[in-house]
GROMACS .gro file of N, CA and C in nm:
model
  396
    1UNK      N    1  -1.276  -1.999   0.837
    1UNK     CA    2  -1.302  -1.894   0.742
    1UNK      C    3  -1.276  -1.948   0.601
    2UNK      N    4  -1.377  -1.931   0.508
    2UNK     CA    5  -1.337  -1.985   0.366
    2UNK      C    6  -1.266  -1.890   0.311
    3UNK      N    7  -1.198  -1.925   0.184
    3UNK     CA    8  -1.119  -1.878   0.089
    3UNK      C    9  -1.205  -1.739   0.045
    4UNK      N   10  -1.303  -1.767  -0.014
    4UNK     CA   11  -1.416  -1.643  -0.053
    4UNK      C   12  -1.379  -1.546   0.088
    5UNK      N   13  -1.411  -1.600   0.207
    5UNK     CA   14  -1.393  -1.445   0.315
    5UNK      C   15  -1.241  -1.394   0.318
    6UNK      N   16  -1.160  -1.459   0.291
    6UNK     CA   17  -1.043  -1.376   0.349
    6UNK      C   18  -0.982  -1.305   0.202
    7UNK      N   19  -1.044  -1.324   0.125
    7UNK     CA   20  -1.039  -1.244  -0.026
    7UNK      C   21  -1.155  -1.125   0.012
    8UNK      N   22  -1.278  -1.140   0.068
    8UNK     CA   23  -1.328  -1.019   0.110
    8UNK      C   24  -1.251  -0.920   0.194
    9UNK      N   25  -1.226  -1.030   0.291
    9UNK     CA   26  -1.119  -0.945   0.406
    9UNK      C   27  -1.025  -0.830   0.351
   10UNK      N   28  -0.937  -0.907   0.233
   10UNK     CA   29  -0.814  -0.842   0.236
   10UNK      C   30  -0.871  -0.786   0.124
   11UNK      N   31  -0.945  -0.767  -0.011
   11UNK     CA   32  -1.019  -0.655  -0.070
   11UNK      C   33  -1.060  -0.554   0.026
   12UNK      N   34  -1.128  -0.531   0.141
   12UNK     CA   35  -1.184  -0.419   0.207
   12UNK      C   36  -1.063  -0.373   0.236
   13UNK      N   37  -0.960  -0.456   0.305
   13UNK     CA   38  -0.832  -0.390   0.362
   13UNK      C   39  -0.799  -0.286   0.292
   14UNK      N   40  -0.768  -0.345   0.156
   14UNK     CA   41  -0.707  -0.259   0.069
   14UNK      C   42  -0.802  -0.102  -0.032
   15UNK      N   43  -0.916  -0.142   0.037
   15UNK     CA   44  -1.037  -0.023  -0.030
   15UNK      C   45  -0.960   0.065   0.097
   16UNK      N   46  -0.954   0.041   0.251
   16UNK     CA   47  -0.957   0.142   0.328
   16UNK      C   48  -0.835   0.161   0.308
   17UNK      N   49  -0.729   0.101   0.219
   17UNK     CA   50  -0.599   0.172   0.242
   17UNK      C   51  -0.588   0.276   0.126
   18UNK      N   52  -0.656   0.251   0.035
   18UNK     CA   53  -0.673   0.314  -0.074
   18UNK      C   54  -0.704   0.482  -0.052
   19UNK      N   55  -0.838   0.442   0.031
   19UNK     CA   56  -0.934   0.603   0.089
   19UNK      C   57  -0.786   0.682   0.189
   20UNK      N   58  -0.745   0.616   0.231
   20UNK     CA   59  -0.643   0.673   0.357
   20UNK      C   60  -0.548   0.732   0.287
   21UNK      N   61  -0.546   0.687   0.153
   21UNK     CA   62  -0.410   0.770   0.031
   21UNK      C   63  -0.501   0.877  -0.016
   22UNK      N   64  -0.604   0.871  -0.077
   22UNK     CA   65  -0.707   0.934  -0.118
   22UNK      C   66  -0.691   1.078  -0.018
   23UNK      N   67  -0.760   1.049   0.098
   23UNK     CA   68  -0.725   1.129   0.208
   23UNK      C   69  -0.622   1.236   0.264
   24UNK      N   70  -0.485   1.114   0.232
   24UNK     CA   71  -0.371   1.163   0.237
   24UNK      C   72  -0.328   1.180   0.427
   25UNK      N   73  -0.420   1.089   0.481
   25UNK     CA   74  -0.443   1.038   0.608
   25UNK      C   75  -0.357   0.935   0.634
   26UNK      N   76  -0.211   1.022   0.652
   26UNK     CA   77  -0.050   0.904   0.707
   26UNK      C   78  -0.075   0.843   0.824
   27UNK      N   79  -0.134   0.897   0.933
   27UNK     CA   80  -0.161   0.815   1.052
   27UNK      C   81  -0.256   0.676   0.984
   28UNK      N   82  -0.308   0.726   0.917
   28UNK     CA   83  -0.407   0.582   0.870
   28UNK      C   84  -0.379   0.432   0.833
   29UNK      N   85  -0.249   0.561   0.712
   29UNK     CA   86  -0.197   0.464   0.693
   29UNK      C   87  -0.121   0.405   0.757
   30UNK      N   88  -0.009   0.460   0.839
   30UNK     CA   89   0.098   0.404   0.901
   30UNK      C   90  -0.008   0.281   0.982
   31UNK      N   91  -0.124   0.327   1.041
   31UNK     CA   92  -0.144   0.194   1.148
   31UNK      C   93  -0.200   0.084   1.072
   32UNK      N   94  -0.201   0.060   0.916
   32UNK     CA   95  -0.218  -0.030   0.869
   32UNK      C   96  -0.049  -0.177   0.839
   33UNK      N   97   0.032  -0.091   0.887
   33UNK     CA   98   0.161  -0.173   0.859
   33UNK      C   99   0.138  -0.201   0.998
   34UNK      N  100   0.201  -0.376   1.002
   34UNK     CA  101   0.275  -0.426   1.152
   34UNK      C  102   0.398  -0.350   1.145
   35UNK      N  103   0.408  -0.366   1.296
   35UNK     CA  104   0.527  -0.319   1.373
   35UNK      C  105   0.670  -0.468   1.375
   36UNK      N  106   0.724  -0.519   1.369
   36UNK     CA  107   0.787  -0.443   1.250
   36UNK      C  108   0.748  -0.470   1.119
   37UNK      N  109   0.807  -0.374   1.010
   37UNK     CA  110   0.739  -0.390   0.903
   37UNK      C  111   0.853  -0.335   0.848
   38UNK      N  112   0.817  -0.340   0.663
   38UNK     CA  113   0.925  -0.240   0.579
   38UNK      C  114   0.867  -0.245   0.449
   39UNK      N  115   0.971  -0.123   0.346
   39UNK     CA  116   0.950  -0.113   0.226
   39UNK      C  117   1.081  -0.135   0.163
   40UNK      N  118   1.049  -0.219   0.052
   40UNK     CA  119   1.144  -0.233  -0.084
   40UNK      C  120   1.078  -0.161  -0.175
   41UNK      N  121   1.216  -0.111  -0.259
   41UNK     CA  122   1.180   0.021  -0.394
   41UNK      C  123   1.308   0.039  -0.411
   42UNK      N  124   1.348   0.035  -0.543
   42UNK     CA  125   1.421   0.125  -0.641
   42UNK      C  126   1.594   0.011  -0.567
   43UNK      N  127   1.598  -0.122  -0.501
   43UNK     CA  128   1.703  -0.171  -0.473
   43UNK      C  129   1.705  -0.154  -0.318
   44UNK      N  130   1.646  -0.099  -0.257
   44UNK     CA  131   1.644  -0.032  -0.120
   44UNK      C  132   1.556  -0.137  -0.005
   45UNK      N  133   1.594  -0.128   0.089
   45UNK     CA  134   1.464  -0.154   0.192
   45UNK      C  135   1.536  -0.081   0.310
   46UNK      N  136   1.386   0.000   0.356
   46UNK     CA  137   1.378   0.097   0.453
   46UNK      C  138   1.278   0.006   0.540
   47UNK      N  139   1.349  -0.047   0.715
   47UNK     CA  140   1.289  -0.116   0.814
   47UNK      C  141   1.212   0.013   0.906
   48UNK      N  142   1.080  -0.036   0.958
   48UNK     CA  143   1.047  -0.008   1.049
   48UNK      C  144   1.015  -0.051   1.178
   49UNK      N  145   1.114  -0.003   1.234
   49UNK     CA  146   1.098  -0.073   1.368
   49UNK      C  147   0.990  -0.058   1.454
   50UNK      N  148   0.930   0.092   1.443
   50UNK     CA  149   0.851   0.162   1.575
   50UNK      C  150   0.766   0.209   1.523
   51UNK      N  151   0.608   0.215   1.583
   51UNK     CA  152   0.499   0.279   1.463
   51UNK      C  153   0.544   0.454   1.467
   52UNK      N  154   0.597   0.498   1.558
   52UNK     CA  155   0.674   0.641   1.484
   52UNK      C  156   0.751   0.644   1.373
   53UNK      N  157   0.844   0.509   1.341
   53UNK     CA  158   0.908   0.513   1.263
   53UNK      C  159   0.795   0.535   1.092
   54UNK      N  160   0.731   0.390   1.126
   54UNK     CA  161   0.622   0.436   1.001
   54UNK      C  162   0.580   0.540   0.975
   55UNK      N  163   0.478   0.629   1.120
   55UNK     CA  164   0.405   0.725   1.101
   55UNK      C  165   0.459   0.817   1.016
   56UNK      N  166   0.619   0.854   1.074
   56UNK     CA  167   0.750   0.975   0.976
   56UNK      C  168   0.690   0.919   0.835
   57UNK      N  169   0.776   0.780   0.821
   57UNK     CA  170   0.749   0.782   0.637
   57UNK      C  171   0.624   0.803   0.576
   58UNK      N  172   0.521   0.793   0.617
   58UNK     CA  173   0.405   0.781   0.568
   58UNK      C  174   0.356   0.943   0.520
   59UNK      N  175   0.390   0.994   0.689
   59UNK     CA  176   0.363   1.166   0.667
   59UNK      C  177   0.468   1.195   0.547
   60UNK      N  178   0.584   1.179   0.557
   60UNK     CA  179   0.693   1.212   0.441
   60UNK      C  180   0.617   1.187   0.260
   61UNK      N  181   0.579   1.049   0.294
   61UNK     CA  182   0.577   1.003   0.157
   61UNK      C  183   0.403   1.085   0.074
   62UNK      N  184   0.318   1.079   0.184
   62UNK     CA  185   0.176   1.175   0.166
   62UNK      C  186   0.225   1.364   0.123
   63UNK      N  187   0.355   1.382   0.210
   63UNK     CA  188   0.370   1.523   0.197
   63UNK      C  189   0.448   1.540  -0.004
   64UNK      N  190   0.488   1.438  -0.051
   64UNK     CA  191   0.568   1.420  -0.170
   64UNK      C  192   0.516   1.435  -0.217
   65UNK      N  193   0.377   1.324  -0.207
   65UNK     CA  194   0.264   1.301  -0.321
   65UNK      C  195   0.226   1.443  -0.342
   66UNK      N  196   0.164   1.501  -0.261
   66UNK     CA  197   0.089   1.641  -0.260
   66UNK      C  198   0.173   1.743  -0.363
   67UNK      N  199   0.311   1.714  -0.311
   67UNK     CA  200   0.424   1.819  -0.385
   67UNK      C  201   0.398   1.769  -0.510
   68UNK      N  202   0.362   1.661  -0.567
   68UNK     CA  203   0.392   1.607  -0.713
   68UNK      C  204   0.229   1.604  -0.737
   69UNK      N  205   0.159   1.659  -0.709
   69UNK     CA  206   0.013   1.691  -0.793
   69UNK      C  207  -0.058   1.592  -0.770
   70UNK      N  208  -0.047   1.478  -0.639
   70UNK     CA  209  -0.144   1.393  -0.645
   70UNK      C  210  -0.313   1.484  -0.584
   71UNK      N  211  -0.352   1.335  -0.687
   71UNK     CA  212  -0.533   1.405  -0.637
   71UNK      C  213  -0.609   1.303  -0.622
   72UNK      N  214  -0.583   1.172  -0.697
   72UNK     CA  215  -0.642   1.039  -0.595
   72UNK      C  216  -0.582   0.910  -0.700
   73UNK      N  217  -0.567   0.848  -0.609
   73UNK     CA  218  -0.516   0.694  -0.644
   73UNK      C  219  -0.667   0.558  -0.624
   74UNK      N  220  -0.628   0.494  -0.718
   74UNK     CA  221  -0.717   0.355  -0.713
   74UNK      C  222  -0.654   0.254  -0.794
   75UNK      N  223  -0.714   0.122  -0.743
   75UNK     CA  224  -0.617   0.036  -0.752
   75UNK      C  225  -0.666  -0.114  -0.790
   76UNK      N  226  -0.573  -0.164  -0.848
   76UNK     CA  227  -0.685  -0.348  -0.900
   76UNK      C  228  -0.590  -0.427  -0.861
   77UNK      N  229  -0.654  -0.526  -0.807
   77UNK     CA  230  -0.574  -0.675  -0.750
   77UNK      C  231  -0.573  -0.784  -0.862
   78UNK      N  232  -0.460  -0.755  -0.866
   78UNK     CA  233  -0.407  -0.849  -0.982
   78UNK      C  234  -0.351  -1.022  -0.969
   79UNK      N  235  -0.377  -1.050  -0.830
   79UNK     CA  236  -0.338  -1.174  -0.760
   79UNK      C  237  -0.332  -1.155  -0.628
   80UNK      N  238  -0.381  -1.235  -0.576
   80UNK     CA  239  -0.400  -1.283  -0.446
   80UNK      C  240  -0.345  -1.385  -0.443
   81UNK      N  241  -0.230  -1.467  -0.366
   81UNK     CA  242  -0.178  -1.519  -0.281
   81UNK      C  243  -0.241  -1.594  -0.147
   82UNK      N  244  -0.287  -1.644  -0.125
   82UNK     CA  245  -0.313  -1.707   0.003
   82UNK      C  246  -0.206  -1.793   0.094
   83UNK      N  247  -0.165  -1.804   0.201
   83UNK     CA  248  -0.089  -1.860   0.224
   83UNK      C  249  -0.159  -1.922   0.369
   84UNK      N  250  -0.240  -1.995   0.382
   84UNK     CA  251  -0.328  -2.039   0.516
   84UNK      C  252  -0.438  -1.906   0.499
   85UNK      N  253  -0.481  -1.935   0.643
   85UNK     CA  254  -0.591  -1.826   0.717
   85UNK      C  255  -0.510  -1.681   0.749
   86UNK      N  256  -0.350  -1.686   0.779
   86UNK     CA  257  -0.304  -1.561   0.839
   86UNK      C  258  -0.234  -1.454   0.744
   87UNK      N  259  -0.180  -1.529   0.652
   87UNK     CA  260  -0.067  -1.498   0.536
   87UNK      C  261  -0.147  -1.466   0.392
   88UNK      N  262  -0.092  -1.367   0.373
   88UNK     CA  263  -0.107  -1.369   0.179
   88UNK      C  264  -0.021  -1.308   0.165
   89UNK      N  265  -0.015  -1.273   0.000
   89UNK     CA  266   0.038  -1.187  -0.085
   89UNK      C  267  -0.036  -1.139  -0.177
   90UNK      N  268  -0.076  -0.985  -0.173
   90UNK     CA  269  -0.118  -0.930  -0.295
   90UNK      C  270  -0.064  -0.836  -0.395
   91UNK      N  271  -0.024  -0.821  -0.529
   91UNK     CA  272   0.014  -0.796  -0.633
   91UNK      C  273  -0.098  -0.709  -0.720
   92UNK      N  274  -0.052  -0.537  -0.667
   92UNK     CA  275  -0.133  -0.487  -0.648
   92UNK      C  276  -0.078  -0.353  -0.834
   93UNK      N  277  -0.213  -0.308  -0.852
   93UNK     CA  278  -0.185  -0.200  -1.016
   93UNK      C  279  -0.218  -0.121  -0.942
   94UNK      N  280  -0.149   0.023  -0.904
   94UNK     CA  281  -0.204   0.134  -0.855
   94UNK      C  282  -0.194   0.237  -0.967
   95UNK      N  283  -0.269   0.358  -0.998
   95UNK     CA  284  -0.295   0.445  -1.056
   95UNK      C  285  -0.354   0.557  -0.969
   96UNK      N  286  -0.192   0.627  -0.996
   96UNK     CA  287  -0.230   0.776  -0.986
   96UNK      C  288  -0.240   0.888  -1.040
   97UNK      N  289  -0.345   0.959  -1.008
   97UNK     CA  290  -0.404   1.102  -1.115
   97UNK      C  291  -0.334   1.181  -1.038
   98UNK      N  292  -0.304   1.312  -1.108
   98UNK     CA  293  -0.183   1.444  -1.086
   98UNK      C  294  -0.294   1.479  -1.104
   99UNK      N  295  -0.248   1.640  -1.058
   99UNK     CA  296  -0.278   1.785  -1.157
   99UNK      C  297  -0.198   1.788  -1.277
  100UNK      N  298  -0.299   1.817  -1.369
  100UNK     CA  299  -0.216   1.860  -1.492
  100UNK      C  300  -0.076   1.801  -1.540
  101UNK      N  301  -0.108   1.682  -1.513
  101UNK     CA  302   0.047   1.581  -1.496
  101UNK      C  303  -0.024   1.434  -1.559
  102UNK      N  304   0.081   1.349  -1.600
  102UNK     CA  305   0.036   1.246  -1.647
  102UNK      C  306   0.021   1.136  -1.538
  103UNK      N  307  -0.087   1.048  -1.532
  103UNK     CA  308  -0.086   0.928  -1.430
  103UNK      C  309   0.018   0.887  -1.406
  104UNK      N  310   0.058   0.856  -1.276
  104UNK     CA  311   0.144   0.728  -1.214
  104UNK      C  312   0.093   0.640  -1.231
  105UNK      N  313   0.139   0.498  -1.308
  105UNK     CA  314   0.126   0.367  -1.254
  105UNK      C  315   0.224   0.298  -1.263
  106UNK      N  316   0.162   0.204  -1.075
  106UNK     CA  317   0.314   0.115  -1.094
  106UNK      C  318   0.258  -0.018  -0.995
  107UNK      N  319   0.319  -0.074  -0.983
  107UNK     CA  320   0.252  -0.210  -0.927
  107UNK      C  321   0.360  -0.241  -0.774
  108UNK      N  322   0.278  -0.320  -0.643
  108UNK     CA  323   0.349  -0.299  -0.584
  108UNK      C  324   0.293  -0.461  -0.503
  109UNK      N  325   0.408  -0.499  -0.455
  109UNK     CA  326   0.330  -0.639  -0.386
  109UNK      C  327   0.349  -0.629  -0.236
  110UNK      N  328   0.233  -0.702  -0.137
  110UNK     CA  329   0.248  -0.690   0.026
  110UNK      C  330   0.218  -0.795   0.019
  111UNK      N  331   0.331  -0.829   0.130
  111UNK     CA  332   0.286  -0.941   0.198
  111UNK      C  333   0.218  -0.928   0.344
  112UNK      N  334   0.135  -0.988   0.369
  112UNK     CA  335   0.032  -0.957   0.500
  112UNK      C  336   0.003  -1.072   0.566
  113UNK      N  337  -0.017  -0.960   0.734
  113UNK     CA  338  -0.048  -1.049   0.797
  113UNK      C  339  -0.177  -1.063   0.874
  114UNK      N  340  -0.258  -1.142   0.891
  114UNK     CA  341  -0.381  -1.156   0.953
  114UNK      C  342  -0.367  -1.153   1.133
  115UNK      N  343  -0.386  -1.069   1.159
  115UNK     CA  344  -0.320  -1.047   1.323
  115UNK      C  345  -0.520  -1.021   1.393
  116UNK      N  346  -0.472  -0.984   1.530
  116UNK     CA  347  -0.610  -0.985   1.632
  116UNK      C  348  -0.649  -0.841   1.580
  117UNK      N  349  -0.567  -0.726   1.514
  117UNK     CA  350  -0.623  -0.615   1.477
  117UNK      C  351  -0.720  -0.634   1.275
  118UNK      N  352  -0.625  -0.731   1.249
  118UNK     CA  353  -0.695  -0.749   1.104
  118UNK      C  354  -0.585  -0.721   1.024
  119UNK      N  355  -0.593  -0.722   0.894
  119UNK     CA  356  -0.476  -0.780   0.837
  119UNK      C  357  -0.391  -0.647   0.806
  120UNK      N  358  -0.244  -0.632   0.846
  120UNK     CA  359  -0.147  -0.618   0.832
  120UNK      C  360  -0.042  -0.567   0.736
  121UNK      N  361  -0.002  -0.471   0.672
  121UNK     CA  362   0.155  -0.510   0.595
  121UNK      C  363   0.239  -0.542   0.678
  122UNK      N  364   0.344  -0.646   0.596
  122UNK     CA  365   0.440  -0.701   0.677
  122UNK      C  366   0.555  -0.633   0.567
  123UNK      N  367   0.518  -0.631   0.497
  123UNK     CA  368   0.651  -0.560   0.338
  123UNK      C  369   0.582  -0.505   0.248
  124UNK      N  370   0.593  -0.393   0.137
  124UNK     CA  371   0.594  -0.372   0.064
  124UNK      C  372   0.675  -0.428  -0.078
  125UNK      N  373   0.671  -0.459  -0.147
  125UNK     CA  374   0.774  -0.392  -0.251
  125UNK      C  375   0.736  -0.326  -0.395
  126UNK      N  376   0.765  -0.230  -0.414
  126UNK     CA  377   0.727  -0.169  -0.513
  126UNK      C  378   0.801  -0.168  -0.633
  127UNK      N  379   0.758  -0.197  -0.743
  127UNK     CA  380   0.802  -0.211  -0.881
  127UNK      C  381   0.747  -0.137  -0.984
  128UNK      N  382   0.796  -0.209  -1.115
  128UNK     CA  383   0.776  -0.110  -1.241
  128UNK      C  384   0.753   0.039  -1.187
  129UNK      N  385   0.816   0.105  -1.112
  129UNK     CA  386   0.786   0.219  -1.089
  129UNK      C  387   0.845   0.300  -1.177
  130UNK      N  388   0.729   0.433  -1.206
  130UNK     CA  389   0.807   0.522  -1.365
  130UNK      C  390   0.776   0.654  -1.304
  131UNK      N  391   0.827   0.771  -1.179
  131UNK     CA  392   0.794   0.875  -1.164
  131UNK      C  393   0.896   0.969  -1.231
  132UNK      N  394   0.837   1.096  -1.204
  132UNK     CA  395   0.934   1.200  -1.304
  132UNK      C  396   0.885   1.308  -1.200
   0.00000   0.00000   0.00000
């Protein structure tokens, strides 16, 4: 696989993870993280051991958004990482629109994995984050 496809690869990845926030479709998302997997934020990391474990946060974190006026997120890849055929890292600008609220943006990096289902979060971590 050349360099050009697995930059397609992991661009589409991240269009369908995008629509699945869009959506607000937590099962979607959750089955986009490996098992195990986790998130860093704010000094923290929360492990997931079990795709129930994800599925909870995902439904949790979709049910927040909603509470805080989300209405759709999109997002620019600001670096790609390659690390072989299986591995990257992408360093990601997300922007989110409220109701009647000012955008979120904050930037967040995954590291991924290229598995027999297709590629993976293996971590999050999320930064410059500015919510209110």
């Amino acid at each position: 696989m050349t360099t050009q496809q697995i930059h397609t690869e992991i661009e589409h990845f991240f269009n369908t993870y995008c629509l699945a926030y869009n959506q607000q479709d937590s099962p979607s998302i959750a089955g986009m993280f490996a098992v195990p997997s986790g998130i860093a934020q704010h000094g923290q990391y929360t492990h997931f051991s079990s795709p129930d474990a994800t599925a909870s946060n995902m439904q949790e974190l979709c049910q927040w958004y909603t509470e805080h006026g989300f209405l759709k997120a999109s997002f620019k890849i600001n670096q790609l990482f390659l690390q072989g055929a299986q591995h990257a890292i992408a360093d990601i600008n997300w922007h989110i629109e409220r109701k009647q609220q000012a955008p979120w943006q904050f930037h967040t990096t995954y590291n991924l994995i290229n598995t027999s289902q297709g590629w993976l979060i293996l971590l999050c971590t999320a930064y410059e984050e500015s919510f209110t």
